[in-house]
Each structure stands twice: as C-alpha cells, then as structure tokens.
mmCIF file of C-alpha atoms in Angstrom:
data_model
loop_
_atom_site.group_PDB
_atom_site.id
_atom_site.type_symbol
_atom_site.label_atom_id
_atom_site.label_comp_id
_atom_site.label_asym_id
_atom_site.label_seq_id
_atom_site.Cartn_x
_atom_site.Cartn_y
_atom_site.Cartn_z
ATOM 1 C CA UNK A 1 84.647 32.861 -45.304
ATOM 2 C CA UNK A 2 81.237 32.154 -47.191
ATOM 3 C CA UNK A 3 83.496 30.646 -49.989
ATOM 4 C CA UNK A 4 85.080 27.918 -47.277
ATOM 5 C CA UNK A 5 81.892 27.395 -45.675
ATOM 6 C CA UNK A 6 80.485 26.319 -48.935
ATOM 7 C CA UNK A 7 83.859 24.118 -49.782
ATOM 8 C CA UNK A 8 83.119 22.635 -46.404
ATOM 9 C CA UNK A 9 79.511 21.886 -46.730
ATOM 10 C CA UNK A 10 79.989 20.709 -50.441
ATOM 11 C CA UNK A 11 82.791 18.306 -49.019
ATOM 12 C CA UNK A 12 81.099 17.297 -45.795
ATOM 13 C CA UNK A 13 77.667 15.951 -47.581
ATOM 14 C CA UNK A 14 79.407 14.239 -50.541
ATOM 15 C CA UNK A 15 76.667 11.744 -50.942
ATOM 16 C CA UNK A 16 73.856 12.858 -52.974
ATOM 17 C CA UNK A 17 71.491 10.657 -52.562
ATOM 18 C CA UNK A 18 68.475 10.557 -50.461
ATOM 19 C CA UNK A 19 68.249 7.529 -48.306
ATOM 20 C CA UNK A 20 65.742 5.204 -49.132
ATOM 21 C CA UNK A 21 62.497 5.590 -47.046
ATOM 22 C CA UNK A 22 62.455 2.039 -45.635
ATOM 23 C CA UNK A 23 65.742 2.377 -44.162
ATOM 24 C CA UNK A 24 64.182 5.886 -42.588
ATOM 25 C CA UNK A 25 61.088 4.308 -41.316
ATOM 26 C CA UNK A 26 63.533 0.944 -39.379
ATOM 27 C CA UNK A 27 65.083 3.760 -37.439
ATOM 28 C CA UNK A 28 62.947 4.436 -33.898
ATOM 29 C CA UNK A 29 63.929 7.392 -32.540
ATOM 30 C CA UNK A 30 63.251 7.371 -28.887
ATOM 31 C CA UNK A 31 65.561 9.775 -26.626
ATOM 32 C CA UNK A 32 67.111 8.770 -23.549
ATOM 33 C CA UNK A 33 64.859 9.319 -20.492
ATOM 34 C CA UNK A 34 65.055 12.683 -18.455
ATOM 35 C CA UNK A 35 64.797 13.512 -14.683
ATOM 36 C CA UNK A 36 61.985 16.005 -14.108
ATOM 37 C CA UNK A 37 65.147 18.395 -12.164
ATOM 38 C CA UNK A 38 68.232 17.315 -13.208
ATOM 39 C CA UNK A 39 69.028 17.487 -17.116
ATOM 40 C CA UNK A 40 71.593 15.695 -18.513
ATOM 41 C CA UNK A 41 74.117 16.627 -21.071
ATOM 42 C CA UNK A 42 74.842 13.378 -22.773
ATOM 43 C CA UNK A 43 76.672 12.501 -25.945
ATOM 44 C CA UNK A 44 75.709 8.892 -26.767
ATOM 45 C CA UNK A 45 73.164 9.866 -29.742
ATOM 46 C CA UNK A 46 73.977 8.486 -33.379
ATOM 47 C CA UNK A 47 72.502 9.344 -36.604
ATOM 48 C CA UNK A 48 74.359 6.528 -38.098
ATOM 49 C CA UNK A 49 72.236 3.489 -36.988
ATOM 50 C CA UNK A 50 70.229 4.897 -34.154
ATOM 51 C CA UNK A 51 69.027 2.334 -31.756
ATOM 52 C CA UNK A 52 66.475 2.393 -29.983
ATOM 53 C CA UNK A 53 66.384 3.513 -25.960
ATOM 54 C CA UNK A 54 64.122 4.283 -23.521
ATOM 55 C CA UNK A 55 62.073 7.420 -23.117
ATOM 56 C CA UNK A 56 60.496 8.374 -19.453
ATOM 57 C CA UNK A 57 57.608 11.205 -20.108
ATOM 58 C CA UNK A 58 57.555 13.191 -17.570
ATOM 59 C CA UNK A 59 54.022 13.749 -15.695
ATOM 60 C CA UNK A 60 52.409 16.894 -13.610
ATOM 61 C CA UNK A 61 49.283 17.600 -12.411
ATOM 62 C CA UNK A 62 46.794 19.267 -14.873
ATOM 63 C CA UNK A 63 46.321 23.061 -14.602
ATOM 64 C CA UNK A 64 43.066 24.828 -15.353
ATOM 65 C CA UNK A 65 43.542 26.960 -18.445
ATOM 66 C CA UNK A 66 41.762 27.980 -21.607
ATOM 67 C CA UNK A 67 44.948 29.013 -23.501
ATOM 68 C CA UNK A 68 47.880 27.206 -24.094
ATOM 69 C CA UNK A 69 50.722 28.081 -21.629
ATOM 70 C CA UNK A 70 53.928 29.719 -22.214
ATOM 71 C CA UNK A 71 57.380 28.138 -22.787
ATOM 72 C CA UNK A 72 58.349 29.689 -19.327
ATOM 73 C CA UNK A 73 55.782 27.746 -17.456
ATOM 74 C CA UNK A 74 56.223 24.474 -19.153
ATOM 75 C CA UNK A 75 59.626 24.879 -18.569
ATOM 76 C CA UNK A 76 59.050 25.409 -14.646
ATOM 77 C CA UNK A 77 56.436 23.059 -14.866
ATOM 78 C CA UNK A 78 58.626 20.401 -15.906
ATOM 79 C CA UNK A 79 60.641 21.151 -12.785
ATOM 80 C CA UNK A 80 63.497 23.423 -13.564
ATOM 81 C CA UNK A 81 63.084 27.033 -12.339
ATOM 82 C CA UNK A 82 66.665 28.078 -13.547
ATOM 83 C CA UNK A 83 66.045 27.278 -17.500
ATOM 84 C CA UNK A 84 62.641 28.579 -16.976
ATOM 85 C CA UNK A 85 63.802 31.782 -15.929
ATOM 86 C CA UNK A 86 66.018 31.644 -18.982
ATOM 87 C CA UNK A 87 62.643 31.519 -21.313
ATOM 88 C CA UNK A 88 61.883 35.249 -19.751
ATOM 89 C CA UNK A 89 64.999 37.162 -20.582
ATOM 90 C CA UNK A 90 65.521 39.434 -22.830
ATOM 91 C CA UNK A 91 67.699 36.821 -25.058
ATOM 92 C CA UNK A 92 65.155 34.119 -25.272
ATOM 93 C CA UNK A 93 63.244 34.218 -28.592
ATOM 94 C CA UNK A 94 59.304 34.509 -28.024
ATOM 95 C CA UNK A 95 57.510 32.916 -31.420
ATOM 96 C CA UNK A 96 54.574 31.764 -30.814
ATOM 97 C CA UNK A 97 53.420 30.684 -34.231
ATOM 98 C CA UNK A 98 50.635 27.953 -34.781
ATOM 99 C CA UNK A 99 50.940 25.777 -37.710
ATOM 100 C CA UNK A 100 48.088 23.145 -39.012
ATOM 101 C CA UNK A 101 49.019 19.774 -40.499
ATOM 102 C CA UNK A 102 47.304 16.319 -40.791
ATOM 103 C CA UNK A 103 44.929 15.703 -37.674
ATOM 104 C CA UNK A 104 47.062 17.815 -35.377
ATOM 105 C CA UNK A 105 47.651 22.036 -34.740
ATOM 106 C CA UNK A 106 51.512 22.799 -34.097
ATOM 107 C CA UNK A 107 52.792 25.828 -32.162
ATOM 108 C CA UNK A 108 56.314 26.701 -31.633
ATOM 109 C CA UNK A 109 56.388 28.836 -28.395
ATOM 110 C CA UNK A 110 59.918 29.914 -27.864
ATOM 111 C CA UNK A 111 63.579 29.116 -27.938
ATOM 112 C CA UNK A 112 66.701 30.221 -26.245
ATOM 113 C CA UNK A 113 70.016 29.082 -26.299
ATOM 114 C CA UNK A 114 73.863 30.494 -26.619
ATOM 115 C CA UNK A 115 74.167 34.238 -24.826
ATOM 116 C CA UNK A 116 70.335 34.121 -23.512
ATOM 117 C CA UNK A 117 71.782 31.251 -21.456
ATOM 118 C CA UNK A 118 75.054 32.221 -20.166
ATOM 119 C CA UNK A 119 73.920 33.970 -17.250
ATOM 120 C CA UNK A 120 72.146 30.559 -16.292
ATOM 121 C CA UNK A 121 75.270 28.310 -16.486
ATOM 122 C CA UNK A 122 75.387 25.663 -14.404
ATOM 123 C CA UNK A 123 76.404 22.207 -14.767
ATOM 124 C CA UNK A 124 73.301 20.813 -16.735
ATOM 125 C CA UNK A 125 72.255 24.202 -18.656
ATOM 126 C CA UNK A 126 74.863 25.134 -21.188
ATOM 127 C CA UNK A 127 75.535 27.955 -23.063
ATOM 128 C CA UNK A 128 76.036 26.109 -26.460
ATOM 129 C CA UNK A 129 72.620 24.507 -26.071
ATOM 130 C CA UNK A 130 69.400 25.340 -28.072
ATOM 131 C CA UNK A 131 66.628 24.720 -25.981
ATOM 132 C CA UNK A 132 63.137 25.126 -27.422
ATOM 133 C CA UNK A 133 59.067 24.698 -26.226
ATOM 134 C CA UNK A 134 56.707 23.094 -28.604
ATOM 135 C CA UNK A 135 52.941 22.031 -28.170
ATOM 136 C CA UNK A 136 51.018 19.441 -30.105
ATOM 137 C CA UNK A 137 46.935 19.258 -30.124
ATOM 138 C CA UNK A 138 44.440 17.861 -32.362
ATOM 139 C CA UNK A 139 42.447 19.902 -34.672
ATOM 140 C CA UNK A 140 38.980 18.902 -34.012
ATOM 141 C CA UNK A 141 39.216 19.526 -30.587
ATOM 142 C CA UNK A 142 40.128 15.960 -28.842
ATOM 143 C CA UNK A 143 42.384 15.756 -26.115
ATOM 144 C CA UNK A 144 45.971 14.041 -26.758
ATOM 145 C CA UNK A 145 46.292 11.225 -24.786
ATOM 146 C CA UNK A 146 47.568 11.627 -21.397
ATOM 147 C CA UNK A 147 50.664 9.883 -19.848
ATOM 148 C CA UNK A 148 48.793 7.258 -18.507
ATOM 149 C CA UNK A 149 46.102 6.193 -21.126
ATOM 150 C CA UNK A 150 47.654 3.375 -23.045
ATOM 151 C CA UNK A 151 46.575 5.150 -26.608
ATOM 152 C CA UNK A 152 49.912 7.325 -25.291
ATOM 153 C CA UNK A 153 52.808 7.761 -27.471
ATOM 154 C CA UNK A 154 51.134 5.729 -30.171
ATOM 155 C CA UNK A 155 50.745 8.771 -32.377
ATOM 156 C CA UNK A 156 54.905 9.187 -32.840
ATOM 157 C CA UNK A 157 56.193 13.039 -33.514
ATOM 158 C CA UNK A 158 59.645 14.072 -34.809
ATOM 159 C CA UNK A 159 60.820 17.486 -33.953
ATOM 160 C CA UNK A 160 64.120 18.531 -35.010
ATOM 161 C CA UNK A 161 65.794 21.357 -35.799
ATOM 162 C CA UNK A 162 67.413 21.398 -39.631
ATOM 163 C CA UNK A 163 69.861 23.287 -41.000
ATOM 164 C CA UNK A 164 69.597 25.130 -44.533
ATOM 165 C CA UNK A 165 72.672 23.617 -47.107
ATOM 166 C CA UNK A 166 72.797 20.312 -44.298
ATOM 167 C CA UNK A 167 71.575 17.197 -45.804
ATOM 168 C CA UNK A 168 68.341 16.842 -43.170
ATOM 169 C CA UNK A 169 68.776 13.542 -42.404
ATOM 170 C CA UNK A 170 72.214 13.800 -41.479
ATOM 171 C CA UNK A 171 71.784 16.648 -39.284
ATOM 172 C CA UNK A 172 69.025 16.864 -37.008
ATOM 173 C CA UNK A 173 68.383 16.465 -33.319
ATOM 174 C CA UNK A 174 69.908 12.932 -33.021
ATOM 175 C CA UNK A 175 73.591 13.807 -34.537
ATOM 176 C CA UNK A 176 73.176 17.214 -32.567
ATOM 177 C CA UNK A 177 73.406 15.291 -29.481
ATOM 178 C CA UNK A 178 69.686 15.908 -28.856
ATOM 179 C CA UNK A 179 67.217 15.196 -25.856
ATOM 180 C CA UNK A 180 63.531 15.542 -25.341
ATOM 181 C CA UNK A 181 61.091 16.172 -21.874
ATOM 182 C CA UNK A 182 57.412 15.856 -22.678
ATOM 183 C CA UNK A 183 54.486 15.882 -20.961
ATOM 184 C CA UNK A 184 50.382 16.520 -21.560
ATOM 185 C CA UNK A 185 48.310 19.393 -20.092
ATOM 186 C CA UNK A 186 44.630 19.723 -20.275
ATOM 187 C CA UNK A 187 44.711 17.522 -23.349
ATOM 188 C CA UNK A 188 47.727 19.156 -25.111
ATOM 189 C CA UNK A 189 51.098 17.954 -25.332
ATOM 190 C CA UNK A 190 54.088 20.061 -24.904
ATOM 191 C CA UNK A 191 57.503 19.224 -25.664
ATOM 192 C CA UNK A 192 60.847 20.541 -24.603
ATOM 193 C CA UNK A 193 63.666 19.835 -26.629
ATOM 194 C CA UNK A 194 67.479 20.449 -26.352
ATOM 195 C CA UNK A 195 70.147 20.070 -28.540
ATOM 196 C CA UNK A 196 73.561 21.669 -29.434
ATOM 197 C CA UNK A 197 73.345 25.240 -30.228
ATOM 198 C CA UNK A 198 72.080 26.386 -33.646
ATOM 199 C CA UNK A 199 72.712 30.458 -33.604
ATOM 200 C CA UNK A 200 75.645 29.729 -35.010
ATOM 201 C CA UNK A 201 74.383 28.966 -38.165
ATOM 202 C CA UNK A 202 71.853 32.090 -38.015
ATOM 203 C CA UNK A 203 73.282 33.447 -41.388
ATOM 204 C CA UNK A 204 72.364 30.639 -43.012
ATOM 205 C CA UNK A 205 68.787 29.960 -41.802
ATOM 206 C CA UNK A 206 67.320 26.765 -39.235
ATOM 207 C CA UNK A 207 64.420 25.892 -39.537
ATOM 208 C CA UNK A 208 62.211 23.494 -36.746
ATOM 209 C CA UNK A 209 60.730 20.393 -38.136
ATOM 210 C CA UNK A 210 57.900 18.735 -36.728
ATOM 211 C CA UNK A 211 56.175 15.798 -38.394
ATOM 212 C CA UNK A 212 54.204 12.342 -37.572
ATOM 213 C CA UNK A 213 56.997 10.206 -37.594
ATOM 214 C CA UNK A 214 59.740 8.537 -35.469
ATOM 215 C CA UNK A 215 62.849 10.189 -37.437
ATOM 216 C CA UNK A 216 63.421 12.658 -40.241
ATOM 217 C CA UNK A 217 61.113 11.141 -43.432
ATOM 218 C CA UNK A 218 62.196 12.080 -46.975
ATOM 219 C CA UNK A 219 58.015 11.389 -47.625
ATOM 220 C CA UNK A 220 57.117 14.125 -45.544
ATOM 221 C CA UNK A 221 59.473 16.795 -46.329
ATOM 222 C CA UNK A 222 61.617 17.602 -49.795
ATOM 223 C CA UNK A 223 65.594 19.009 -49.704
ATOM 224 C CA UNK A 224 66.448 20.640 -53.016
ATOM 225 C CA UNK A 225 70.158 19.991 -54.094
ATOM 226 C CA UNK A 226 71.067 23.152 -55.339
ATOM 227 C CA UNK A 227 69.074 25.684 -52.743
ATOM 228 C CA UNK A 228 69.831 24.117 -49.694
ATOM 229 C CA UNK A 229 65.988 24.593 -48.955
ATOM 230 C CA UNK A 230 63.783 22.332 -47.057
ATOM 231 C CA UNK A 231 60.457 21.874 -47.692
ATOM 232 C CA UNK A 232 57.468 20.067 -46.337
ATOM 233 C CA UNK A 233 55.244 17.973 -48.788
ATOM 234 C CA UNK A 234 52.204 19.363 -49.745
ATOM 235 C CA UNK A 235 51.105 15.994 -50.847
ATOM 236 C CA UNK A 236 52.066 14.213 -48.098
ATOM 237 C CA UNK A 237 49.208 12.859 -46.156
ATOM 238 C CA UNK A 238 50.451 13.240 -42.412
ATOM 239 C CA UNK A 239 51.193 15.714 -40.417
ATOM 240 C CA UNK A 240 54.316 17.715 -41.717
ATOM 241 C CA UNK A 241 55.564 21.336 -40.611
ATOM 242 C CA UNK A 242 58.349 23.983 -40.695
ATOM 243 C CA UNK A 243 59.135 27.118 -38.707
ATOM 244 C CA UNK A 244 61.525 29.235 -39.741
ATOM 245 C CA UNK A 245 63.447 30.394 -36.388
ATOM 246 C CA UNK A 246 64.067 33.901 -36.474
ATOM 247 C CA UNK A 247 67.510 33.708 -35.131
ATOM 248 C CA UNK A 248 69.646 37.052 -34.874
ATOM 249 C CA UNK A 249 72.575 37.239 -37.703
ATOM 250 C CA UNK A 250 74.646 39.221 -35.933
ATOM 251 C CA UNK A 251 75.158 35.992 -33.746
ATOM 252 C CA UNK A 252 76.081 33.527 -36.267
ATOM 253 C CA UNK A 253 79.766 32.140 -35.934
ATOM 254 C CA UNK A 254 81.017 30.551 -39.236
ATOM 255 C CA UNK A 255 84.133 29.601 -37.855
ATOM 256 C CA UNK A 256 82.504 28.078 -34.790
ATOM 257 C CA UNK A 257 80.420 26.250 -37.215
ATOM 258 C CA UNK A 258 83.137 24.726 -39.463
ATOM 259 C CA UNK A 259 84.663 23.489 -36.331
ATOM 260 C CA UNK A 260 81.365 22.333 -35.475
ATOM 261 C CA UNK A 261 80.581 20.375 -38.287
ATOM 262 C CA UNK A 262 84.137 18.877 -38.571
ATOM 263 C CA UNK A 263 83.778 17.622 -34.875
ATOM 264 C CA UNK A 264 80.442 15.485 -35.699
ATOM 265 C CA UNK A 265 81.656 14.446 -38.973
ATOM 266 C CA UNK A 266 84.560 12.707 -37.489
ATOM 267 C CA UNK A 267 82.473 11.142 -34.667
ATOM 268 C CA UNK A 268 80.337 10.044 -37.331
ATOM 269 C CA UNK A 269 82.583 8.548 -39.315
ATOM 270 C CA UNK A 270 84.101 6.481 -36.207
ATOM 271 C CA UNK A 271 81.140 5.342 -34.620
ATOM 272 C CA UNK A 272 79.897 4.000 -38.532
ATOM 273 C CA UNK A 273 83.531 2.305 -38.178
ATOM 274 C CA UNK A 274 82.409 0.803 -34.852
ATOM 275 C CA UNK A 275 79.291 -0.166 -35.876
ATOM 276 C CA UNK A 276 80.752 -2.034 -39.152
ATOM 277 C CA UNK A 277 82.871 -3.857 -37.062
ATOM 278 C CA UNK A 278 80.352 -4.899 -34.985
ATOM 279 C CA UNK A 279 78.139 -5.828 -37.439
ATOM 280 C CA UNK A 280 80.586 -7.847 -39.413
ATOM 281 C CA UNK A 281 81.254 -9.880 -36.235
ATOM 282 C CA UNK A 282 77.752 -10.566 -35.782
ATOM 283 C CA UNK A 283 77.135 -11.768 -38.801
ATOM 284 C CA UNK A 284 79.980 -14.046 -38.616
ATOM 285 C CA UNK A 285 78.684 -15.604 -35.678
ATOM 286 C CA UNK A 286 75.571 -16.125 -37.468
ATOM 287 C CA UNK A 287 76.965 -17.944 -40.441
ATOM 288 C CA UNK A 288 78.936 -19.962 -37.953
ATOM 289 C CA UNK A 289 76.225 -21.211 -36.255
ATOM 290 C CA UNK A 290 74.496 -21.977 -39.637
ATOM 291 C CA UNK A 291 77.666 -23.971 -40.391
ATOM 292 C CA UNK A 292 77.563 -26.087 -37.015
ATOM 293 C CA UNK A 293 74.133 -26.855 -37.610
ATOM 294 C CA UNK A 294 72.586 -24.914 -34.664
ATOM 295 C CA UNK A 295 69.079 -23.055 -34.424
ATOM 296 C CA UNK A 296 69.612 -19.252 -34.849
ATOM 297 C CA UNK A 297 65.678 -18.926 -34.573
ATOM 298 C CA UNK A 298 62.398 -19.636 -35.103
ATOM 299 C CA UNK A 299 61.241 -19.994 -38.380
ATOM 300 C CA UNK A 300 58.276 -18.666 -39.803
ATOM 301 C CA UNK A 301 55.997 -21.806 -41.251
ATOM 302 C CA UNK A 302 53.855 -20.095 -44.020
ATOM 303 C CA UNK A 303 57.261 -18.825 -45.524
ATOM 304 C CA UNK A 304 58.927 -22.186 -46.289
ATOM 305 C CA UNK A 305 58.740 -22.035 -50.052
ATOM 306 C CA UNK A 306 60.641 -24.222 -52.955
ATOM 307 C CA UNK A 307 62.386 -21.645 -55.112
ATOM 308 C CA UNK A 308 61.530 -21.741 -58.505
ATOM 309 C CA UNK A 309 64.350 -21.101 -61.541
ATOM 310 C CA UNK A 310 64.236 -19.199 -64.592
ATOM 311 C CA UNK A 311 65.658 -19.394 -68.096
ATOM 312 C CA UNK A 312 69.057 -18.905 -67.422
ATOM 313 C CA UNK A 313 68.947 -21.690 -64.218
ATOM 314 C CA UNK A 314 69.188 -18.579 -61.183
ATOM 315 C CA UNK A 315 66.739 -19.511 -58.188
ATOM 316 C CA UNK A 316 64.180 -17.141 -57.161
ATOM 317 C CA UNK A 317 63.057 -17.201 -53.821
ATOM 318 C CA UNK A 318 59.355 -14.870 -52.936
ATOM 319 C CA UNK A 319 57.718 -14.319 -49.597
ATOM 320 C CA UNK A 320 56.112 -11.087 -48.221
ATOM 321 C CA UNK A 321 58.537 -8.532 -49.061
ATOM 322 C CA UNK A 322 61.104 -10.643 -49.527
ATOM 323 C CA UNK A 323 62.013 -11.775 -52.718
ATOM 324 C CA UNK A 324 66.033 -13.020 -53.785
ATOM 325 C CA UNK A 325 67.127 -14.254 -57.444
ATOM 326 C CA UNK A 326 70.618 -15.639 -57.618
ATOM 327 C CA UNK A 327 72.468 -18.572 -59.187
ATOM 328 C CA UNK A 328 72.928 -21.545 -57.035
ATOM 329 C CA UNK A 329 76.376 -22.111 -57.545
ATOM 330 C CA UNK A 330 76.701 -18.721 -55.470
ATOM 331 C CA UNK A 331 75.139 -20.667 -52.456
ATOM 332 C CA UNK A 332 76.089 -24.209 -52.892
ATOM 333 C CA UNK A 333 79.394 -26.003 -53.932
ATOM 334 C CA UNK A 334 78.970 -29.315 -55.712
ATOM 335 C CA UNK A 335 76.524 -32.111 -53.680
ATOM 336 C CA UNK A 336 76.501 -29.846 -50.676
ATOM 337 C CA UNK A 337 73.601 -30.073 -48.380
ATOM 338 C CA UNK A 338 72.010 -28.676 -46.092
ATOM 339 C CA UNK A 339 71.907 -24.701 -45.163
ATOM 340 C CA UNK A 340 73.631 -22.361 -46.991
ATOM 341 C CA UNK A 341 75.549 -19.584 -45.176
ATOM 342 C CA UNK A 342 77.060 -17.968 -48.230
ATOM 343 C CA UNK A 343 74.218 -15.509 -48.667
ATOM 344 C CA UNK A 344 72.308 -14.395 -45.710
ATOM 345 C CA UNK A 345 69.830 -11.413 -45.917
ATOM 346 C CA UNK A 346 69.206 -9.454 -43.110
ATOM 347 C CA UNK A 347 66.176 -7.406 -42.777
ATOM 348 C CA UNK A 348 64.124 -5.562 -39.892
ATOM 349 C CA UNK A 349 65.290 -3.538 -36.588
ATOM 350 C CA UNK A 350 62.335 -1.066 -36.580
ATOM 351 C CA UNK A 351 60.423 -3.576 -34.615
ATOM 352 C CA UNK A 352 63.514 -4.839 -32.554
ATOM 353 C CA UNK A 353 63.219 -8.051 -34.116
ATOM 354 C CA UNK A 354 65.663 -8.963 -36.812
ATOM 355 C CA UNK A 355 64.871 -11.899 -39.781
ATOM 356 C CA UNK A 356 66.944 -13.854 -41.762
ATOM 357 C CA UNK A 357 66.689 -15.988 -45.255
ATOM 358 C CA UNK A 358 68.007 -19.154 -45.485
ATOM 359 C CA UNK A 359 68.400 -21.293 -48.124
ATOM 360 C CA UNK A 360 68.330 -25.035 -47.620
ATOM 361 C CA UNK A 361 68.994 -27.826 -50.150
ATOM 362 C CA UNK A 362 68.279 -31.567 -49.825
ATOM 363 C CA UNK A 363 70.115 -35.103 -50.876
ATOM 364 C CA UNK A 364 67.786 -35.022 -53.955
ATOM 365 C CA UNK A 365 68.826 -31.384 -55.215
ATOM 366 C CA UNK A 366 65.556 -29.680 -54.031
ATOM 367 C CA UNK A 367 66.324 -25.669 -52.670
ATOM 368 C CA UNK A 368 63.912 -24.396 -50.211
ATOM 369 C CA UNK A 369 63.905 -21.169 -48.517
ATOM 370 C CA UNK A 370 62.388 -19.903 -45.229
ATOM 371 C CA UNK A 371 62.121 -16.954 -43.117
ATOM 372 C CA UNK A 372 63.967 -17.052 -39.466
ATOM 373 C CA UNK A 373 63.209 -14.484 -36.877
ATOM 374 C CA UNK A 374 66.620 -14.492 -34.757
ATOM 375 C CA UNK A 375 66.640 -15.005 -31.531
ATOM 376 C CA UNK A 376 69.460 -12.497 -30.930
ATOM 377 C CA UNK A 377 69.210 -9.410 -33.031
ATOM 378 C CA UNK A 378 72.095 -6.894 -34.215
ATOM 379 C CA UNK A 379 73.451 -5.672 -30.841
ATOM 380 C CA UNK A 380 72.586 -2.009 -30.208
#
C-alpha cells in the first residue's frame, strides 16, 4: 500500500515547481461568511484561482479572564453547544502548544474530527470534518483589534492544515473545502477552522500552518522535494509557524486517502477547465472591444509612454512593474493604426482591480503604450 500511495502522490503533484510568489500574494483568501449557529458544509472553495468572497466575523460579548480560554468554550461561545461538546470527549485532541513568530504569540488549542465526531452527527457537523481552535495575540502585550475597530482584519492570517509529501500550496484549507469562524476576546483572537478530515493521513504526518498572510506563501515557509517536509523560514521576517498535530496512526486510512486525493484532483482539474474557458472568453471580449474602438477603461495618465527600440528594431515598453519587449510586426500589420489587440497583458486581481497594456500606433508610425484599469475585471 505505501508503494501505491507513493505512485499516487508522485503522479498527483507532477509539477515541480514552486509557484511564483506574486501569483501567491494576487490570491485573497477570504472564506465564505458563517452563521454564529448554523454551520455550513459547502463545496464552492478553489485552489485553482481563488476569488475572493465575503467573510462575516462573528462577535460576542467580552468575558473577564486572565488566561486564554479553551477550544470548548470558544466553540460554545461561538454559538454551537453540540461541536462544543465534541471538543470535551475523549476523541478530541487537547494540544495546547504556544508558538512565537513575528509580532504575534500562536497557540493551537485543540482539534477533533472523524470518530471524536460521530456521536455528534447532525446535518452541519460531519464526521469526515477536522475541526480545530486556534488563538492569535501580540507579543508585547497589545490587544488585537476588536470586530469593530476599523484597524480589524488589516493584519491578514493564514491557517491551514498541510499535508507531509502534498505540494502545500495545492493542498491546504481552500482545496480541502475549508471554512473559518473568528472572533476577538479580551484582546485575543481566536479562530475556528473546519475543513475535510485529515486523520486519514495520520501515518504520514499534518502539520497546522499559521502565518501573516492571505494564502499559503512559498516566502514564509520551505517544502523540500525529496522529504516531503515543510518548513517555516527562519529568515523570513513575518510571522510564520508549524504544529505538528499529534494525530493517532492507528486511524489513518490510506485507501480512504487515495480516494481522497483522486476526488479533488479531478475537481481540480475541471474547475481549471472552467475557469480557462472563461477566461478565454473574456479576453475575447476584450480584444473585441479594442477592435470596435470602444473604452475598456480608464487609463492611467503618468503611464502613457513612447516605446523605445533596440538594436535588432523590437519595441520596449517600461512603466512601474510593467515592462514588454517585442517586435512590432507581432502587434501591427503593415500601415495599421490605431490599438493593437494582438498582445494584451493582463495583470492584477489581488486588489479586485484588473489592468491592461495597450499598445497604440499613429498615422506617422509613432507606438505608444499606456496602462488601462478595466472597468470589468476577470469574472469570479
């Protein structure tokens, strides 16, 4: 079995290379919002191209404590008695490890999922769930922001289980079909998560991530190749954790897993197919409109530039971050004018707001780009 497992893994995380950090940074990862009594089991999360929805933090009234509370009582705080009680039984994992990184002090309280949940099934607690308690605080003693100061949420956190051998930012909370509740007690921020289960993959070793970011960051943690291992950055400047969840062998489920990871490899792979499409069509309704002469946005004044041309006659275009070299015979044919919707670079998304280069060239030969911010971005 550990011989197909490995086949499978090997086979299932073909690519080998790291995405580029950029492209991890333009992803916002913001989970769908949560009642305070009635959670959800929903299956619309994407690690493909993960856009970006809503999240509704959940408030209660502060309690008067000098220690940090227990996963059980943030748990029934947060307004469901039923899980809570789950966080108490004898199946539930107690941890309680505190962790120091960047400005902030981590602790992992507690996790239960898969049998320590089965007596607990109901429509919106499942069995093959992980469900886990973490609190955030600062280390020199300030309060985190509370749900209604508007310096909340402006510090972002990632917390994600990841699974030894899995490439880390293919597999984390968002593929797993992942949710989040938080709220802020007495100055410290506690944060249930939920995913699908991960005791099936006890015999090869989960870790919980935490870090300062809005999705998994290949700057704050490492993945070695050939180990499997996950690491974080000792050089990274943030705030950048791991726990090692001391999950119960005797409960992992290799078959389960295969089965497991062939399910979310083939929604993967057709929800990239769906998003292809839809991307192609978008950006031939761009170019279109480029064609037909009509306004696709408002462009940016400083960044109207004439390109300049080296030694072998290819066009360079320079702004900001953007900078494009290419012949212009690959933009315009003969004595064509005006904009060019041959080439079109797309950049942005992290901010919601997508820009475009266009390059324009006049009845005297004269190529100028600019920089358009769309007025419809990429539809998410």
């Amino acid at each position: 079995m550990d011989a197909d497992w490995e086949r499978l893994l090997r086979k299932s995380l073909a690519s080998v290379a790291e995405p580029e950090e950029k492209l991890n940074e333009s992803i916002i990862y913001q989970l769908k919002e949560r009642s305070q009594t009635n959670y959800k089991y929903r299956k619309g999360l994407s690690a493909g191209l993960l856009a970006a929805v809503l999240l509704l933090v959940l408030s209660v009234s502060a309690y008067a404590a000098t220690q940090l509370f227990s996963a059980q009582l943030v748990v029934e705080h947060l307004g469901d008695q039923m899980l809570a009680d789950a966080f108490e039984s004898k199946d539930a994992i107690q941890i309680n490890q505190t962790k120091a990184s960047g400005d902030y002090r981590f602790t992992l309280h507690g996790l239960v999922s898969g049998a320590g949940l089965s007596k607990f099934h109901r429509k919106d607690v499942y069995p093959d769930r992980t469900y886990a308690v973490v609190s955030i605080s600062t280390q020199d003693g300030r309060p985190m922001p509370s749900t209604h100061d508007p310096e909340y949420g402006k510090a972002p956190f990632f917390v994600t289980p990841l699974i030894k051998g899995l490439k880390p930012w293919q597999f984390n909370i968002a593929s797993m079909k992942g949710a989040y509740s938080e709220t802020v007690i007495d100055g410290v921020m506690y944060r249930l998560i939920e995913c699908d289960q991960v005791e099936m993959f006890a015999d090869k070793g989960v870790y919980l991530a935490i870090s300062g970011t809005t999705f998994y960051s290949i700057k704050a943690f490492s993945y070695d190749e050939n180990t499997g291992e996950i690491h974080a950055r000792e050089d990274y400047p943030g705030a950048a954790v791991l726990f090692d969840l001391p999950l119960d062998v005797t409960k992992a489920d290799p078959a389960k897993a295969e089965a497991y990871l062939k399910t979310l490899l083939r929604s993967s792979s057709s929800q990239s197919h769906v998003e292809e499409e839809e991307w192609v069509n978008w950006m031939k309704d761009l170019r279109a409109k480029i064609r037909n002469g009509e306004t696709i946005g408002e462009t940016i004044p400083q960044s109207i530039k004439e390109v300049t041309y080296d030694n072998s006659g290819n066009i360079t275009y320079t702004y900001d971050s953007w900078n494009l070299t290419t012949s212009p015979e690959d933009l315009f044919e003969e004595g064509e004018i005006g904009f060019s919707d041959r080439r079109l670079p797309i950049s942005g998304g992290s901010d919601d707001i997508y820009r475009a280069l266009l390059l324009h060239r006049d009845e005297n030969g004269v190529i100028t780009g600019r920089i358009v911010s769309l007025d419809q971005g990429y539809p998410q």
